[in-house]
Amino acid sequence: MFNIVIFGPPGSGKGTQSVKLKEKYRLVHLSTGDILRDAMAKKTPLGVKAQEYMGKGELVPDEDVIGMLMGVLDENMDSNGFIFDGFPRTEKQALFLKKNLEKRDTMIHALLTLEVKREELIKRLIDRGKQSGRSDDKLSVIENRINVYHDQTAPVIEFYQKLDKYYPVAGMGTIDEIFDRLCGVIEEVK
Ligand code: ADP
């Protein structure tokens, strides 16, 4: 298996690039944001709970996200590998992922981090909010999500730096330019 984490602040282009990467490398795209939004739409108990946090731009509690991920991992162990998008978002989630992949005789091969300036992130998220109507893409919530990223999520970088799996990638430019940069790193580590 070949597993990567696509990482970066909200609005950095993780979802967009994941779709292209999953096609090229035939990976399973596991987006915790998408799974949570789906649970919200279906009003499952997890969805109802997640709504409270997501609406404010806060993280959904680790236990809930971890519990949700366990099943999806096992369902896809016969695949070529995963692109984790939106996970891990805390050190606790990173440790969980490491242990659980080890148990299944695999690992994360690279944490690809899209680097984008704050002003550009805010601009992209406001535009996305206008198009998609996503309730967390409005200015007050966007600013909180970026702050949460710096406070709770950025420490995940250090976790992968210690494992020698951290790869920063410039997230500015066209979608194809950024995709080429990501593929360049993947070809190196594959
Ligand atoms: P973005 O990267 O643009 O913020 P996501 O779709 O990845 O969008 O996440 C949207 C929201 O879903 C987050 O702000 C958070 O509330 C929740 N969420 C997604 N993944 C996780 C996770 N791994 N742990 C906790 N909360 C999460």
CSV table of C-alpha atoms and ligand atoms in Angstrom, one decimal:
chain,number,residue,atom,x,y,z
A,1,MET,CA,0.0,0.0,0.0
A,2,PHE,CA,1.0,3.6,-0.6
A,3,ASN,CA,-0.5,6.1,1.8
A,4,ILE,CA,-0.3,9.8,1.9
A,5,VAL,CA,-1.7,12.6,4.0
A,6,ILE,CA,-2.7,15.8,2.1
A,7,PHE,CA,-2.3,18.5,4.7
A,8,GLY,CA,-2.7,22.3,5.0
A,9,PRO,CA,-5.0,25.0,6.3
A,10,PRO,CA,-8.6,25.3,5.3
A,11,GLY,CA,-8.8,26.5,1.7
A,12,SER,CA,-5.3,25.3,0.8
A,13,GLY,CA,-6.7,23.0,-2.0
A,14,LYS,CA,-6.6,19.6,-0.3
A,15,GLY,CA,-9.9,18.4,-1.7
A,16,THR,CA,-9.2,19.7,-5.2
A,17,GLN,CA,-5.7,18.0,-5.4
A,18,SER,CA,-7.0,14.8,-3.7
A,19,VAL,CA,-9.4,14.2,-6.6
A,20,LYS,CA,-6.6,14.5,-9.1
A,21,LEU,CA,-4.2,12.4,-7.0
A,22,LYS,CA,-6.7,9.7,-6.4
A,23,GLU,CA,-7.2,9.2,-10.1
A,24,LYS,CA,-3.5,9.2,-11.0
A,25,TYR,CA,-2.4,6.9,-8.3
A,26,ARG,CA,-5.6,4.9,-7.9
A,27,LEU,CA,-5.9,5.6,-4.2
A,28,VAL,CA,-9.0,5.7,-1.9
A,29,HIS,CA,-9.7,9.4,-1.0
A,30,LEU,CA,-10.7,9.5,2.6
A,31,SER,CA,-12.0,13.0,3.5
A,32,THR,CA,-13.2,13.3,7.1
A,33,GLY,CA,-14.9,16.6,6.2
A,34,ASP,CA,-16.9,14.9,3.5
A,35,ILE,CA,-17.8,12.0,5.7
A,36,LEU,CA,-18.9,14.4,8.4
A,37,ARG,CA,-21.0,16.5,6.0
A,38,ASP,CA,-22.6,13.4,4.7
A,39,ALA,CA,-23.5,12.3,8.3
A,40,MET,CA,-24.9,15.8,8.9
A,41,ALA,CA,-27.1,15.6,5.8
A,42,LYS,CA,-28.4,12.2,6.9
A,43,LYS,CA,-28.9,13.5,10.5
A,44,THR,CA,-27.2,10.5,12.0
A,45,PRO,CA,-26.2,10.9,15.7
A,46,LEU,CA,-22.6,11.6,14.7
A,47,GLY,CA,-23.9,14.2,12.1
A,48,VAL,CA,-26.0,16.0,14.7
A,49,LYS,CA,-23.1,16.2,17.1
A,50,ALA,CA,-20.6,17.2,14.4
A,51,GLN,CA,-22.8,20.0,13.3
A,52,GLU,CA,-22.4,21.8,16.6
A,53,TYR,CA,-18.6,21.9,16.2
A,54,MET,CA,-18.3,22.4,12.4
A,55,GLY,CA,-20.8,25.3,12.4
A,56,LYS,CA,-18.4,27.2,14.8
A,57,GLY,CA,-15.2,26.1,13.0
A,58,GLU,CA,-14.1,24.0,15.9
A,59,LEU,CA,-12.8,20.4,15.6
A,60,VAL,CA,-15.1,17.5,16.1
A,61,PRO,CA,-13.9,15.5,19.2
A,62,ASP,CA,-11.0,13.1,18.5
A,63,GLU,CA,-13.0,10.0,19.7
A,64,ASP,CA,-15.8,10.6,17.3
A,65,VAL,CA,-13.6,11.2,14.3
A,66,ILE,CA,-11.3,8.2,15.2
A,67,GLY,CA,-14.3,5.9,15.7
A,68,MET,CA,-15.7,6.9,12.3
A,69,LEU,CA,-12.4,6.3,10.6
A,70,MET,CA,-11.8,2.8,11.9
A,71,GLY,CA,-14.5,1.2,9.8
A,72,VAL,CA,-13.5,3.0,6.6
A,73,LEU,CA,-9.9,1.8,7.1
A,74,ASP,CA,-10.9,-1.8,7.4
A,75,GLU,CA,-13.3,-1.7,4.4
A,76,ASN,CA,-10.4,-0.6,2.1
A,77,MET,CA,-7.4,-2.6,3.2
A,78,ASP,CA,-7.4,-4.4,-0.2
A,79,SER,CA,-6.9,-1.0,-2.1
A,80,ASN,CA,-3.6,0.5,-3.4
A,81,GLY,CA,-3.6,2.9,-0.6
A,82,PHE,CA,-5.2,6.0,0.9
A,83,ILE,CA,-5.1,9.7,0.6
A,84,PHE,CA,-6.1,11.1,4.0
A,85,ASP,CA,-7.6,14.5,3.6
A,86,GLY,CA,-8.6,16.4,6.7
A,87,PHE,CA,-7.1,13.7,8.9
A,88,PRO,CA,-5.0,13.7,11.1
A,89,ARG,CA,-5.9,17.1,12.5
A,90,THR,CA,-4.5,16.7,16.0
A,91,GLU,CA,-1.5,15.0,17.5
A,92,LYS,CA,-3.8,12.4,19.0
A,93,GLN,CA,-5.2,11.6,15.6
A,94,ALA,CA,-1.7,11.3,14.1
A,95,LEU,CA,-0.7,8.9,16.8
A,96,PHE,CA,-3.9,6.8,16.3
A,97,LEU,CA,-3.3,6.7,12.6
A,98,LYS,CA,0.4,5.6,13.0
A,99,LYS,CA,-0.5,2.8,15.4
A,100,ASN,CA,-3.5,1.6,13.3
A,101,LEU,CA,-1.5,1.5,10.1
A,102,GLU,CA,1.3,-0.3,11.8
A,103,LYS,CA,-1.1,-2.9,13.0
A,104,ARG,CA,-2.1,-3.5,9.4
A,105,ASP,CA,1.6,-3.7,8.3
A,106,THR,CA,1.6,-0.3,6.5
A,107,MET,CA,2.4,3.3,7.2
A,108,ILE,CA,2.1,6.9,6.0
A,109,HIS,CA,4.7,7.5,3.3
A,110,ALA,CA,4.4,11.3,3.1
A,111,LEU,CA,2.6,14.2,4.6
A,112,LEU,CA,2.3,16.7,1.7
A,113,THR,CA,1.6,20.1,3.1
A,114,LEU,CA,0.1,22.8,0.9
A,115,GLU,CA,1.5,26.2,1.9
A,116,VAL,CA,-0.8,29.2,1.1
A,117,LYS,CA,-0.8,32.7,2.5
A,118,ARG,CA,-3.6,33.7,5.0
A,119,GLU,CA,-5.1,36.4,2.7
A,120,GLU,CA,-5.3,33.9,-0.2
A,121,LEU,CA,-7.0,31.3,2.0
A,122,ILE,CA,-9.6,33.8,3.2
A,123,LYS,CA,-10.3,34.9,-0.4
A,124,ARG,CA,-10.7,31.3,-1.6
A,125,LEU,CA,-13.0,30.3,1.3
A,126,ILE,CA,-15.2,33.3,0.8
A,127,ASP,CA,-15.5,32.4,-2.9
A,128,ARG,CA,-16.2,28.8,-2.1
A,129,GLY,CA,-18.9,29.8,0.4
A,130,LYS,CA,-20.7,31.9,-2.2
A,131,GLN,CA,-20.7,29.0,-4.7
A,132,SER,CA,-21.4,26.0,-2.4
A,133,GLY,CA,-23.3,27.6,0.5
A,134,ARG,CA,-21.1,25.7,2.9
A,135,SER,CA,-22.2,27.1,6.3
A,136,ASP,CA,-18.6,27.2,7.7
A,137,ASP,CA,-17.3,29.3,4.7
A,138,LYS,CA,-18.4,32.6,6.1
A,139,LEU,CA,-15.9,35.2,7.4
A,140,SER,CA,-16.3,34.8,11.2
A,141,VAL,CA,-16.1,31.0,11.0
A,142,ILE,CA,-13.3,31.0,8.4
A,143,GLU,CA,-11.0,33.1,10.7
A,144,ASN,CA,-11.7,30.7,13.6
A,145,ARG,CA,-10.9,27.7,11.4
A,146,ILE,CA,-7.6,29.2,10.4
A,147,ASN,CA,-6.8,29.9,14.0
A,148,VAL,CA,-7.7,26.3,15.0
A,149,TYR,CA,-5.4,25.1,12.3
A,150,HIS,CA,-2.5,27.0,13.7
A,151,ASP,CA,-3.2,26.1,17.3
A,152,GLN,CA,-4.3,22.5,17.1
A,153,THR,CA,-3.5,21.1,13.7
A,154,ALA,CA,-0.1,22.6,12.8
A,155,PRO,CA,1.6,20.5,15.6
A,156,VAL,CA,0.9,17.5,13.4
A,157,ILE,CA,3.7,18.8,11.1
A,158,GLU,CA,6.2,18.2,13.8
A,159,PHE,CA,5.0,14.7,14.4
A,160,TYR,CA,5.8,13.8,10.8
A,161,GLN,CA,9.0,15.9,10.7
A,162,LYS,CA,10.3,13.6,13.4
A,163,LEU,CA,9.4,10.6,11.3
A,164,ASP,CA,11.1,12.2,8.3
A,165,LYS,CA,7.9,12.2,6.3
A,166,TYR,CA,7.1,15.9,6.1
A,167,TYR,CA,7.1,17.5,2.6
A,168,PRO,CA,6.1,21.2,2.2
A,169,VAL,CA,4.7,22.1,-1.2
A,170,ALA,CA,3.9,25.6,-2.5
A,171,GLY,CA,0.1,25.8,-2.8
A,172,MET,CA,0.0,29.0,-4.9
A,173,GLY,CA,-0.4,29.0,-8.7
A,174,THR,CA,-2.7,27.0,-11.0
A,175,ILE,CA,-4.3,23.8,-10.0
A,176,ASP,CA,-2.1,21.9,-12.5
A,177,GLU,CA,1.1,23.6,-11.4
A,178,ILE,CA,0.4,22.6,-7.8
A,179,PHE,CA,-0.6,19.1,-8.9
A,180,ASP,CA,2.7,18.7,-10.8
A,181,ARG,CA,4.6,19.7,-7.6
A,182,LEU,CA,2.8,17.1,-5.6
A,183,CYS,CA,3.4,14.4,-8.1
A,184,GLY,CA,7.1,15.3,-8.1
A,185,VAL,CA,7.3,14.6,-4.4
A,186,ILE,CA,5.3,11.4,-4.7
A,187,GLU,CA,7.6,10.1,-7.5
A,188,GLU,CA,10.5,10.7,-5.1
A,189,VAL,CA,9.1,8.9,-2.2
A,190,LYS,CA,7.2,6.1,-3.9
B,1,ADP,P1,-11.4,22.5,5.5
B,1,ADP,O1,-10.1,21.8,5.3
B,1,ADP,O2,-11.6,23.4,4.3
B,1,ADP,O3,-11.6,23.2,6.8
B,1,ADP,P2,-12.9,20.0,5.9
B,1,ADP,O4,-14.0,19.6,5.0
B,1,ADP,O5,-11.6,19.2,5.9
B,1,ADP,O6,-12.6,21.5,5.4
B,1,ADP,O7,-13.3,20.2,7.4
B,1,ADP,C1,-14.5,20.9,7.8
B,1,ADP,C2,-14.7,20.8,9.3
B,1,ADP,O8,-15.0,19.4,9.6
B,1,ADP,C3,-13.6,21.2,10.2
B,1,ADP,O9,-13.6,22.6,10.4
B,1,ADP,C4,-13.9,20.4,11.5
B,1,ADP,O10,-15.0,21.0,12.2
B,1,ADP,C5,-14.5,19.1,10.9
B,1,ADP,N1,-13.4,18.0,10.7
B,1,ADP,C6,-13.0,17.5,9.6
B,1,ADP,N2,-12.0,16.6,9.8
B,1,ADP,C7,-11.8,16.6,11.1
B,1,ADP,C8,-10.9,15.9,12.0
B,1,ADP,N3,-10.0,15.0,11.5
B,1,ADP,N4,-11.0,16.1,13.3
B,1,ADP,C9,-11.9,17.0,13.8
B,1,ADP,N5,-12.7,17.7,13.1
B,1,ADP,C10,-12.7,17.5,11.8
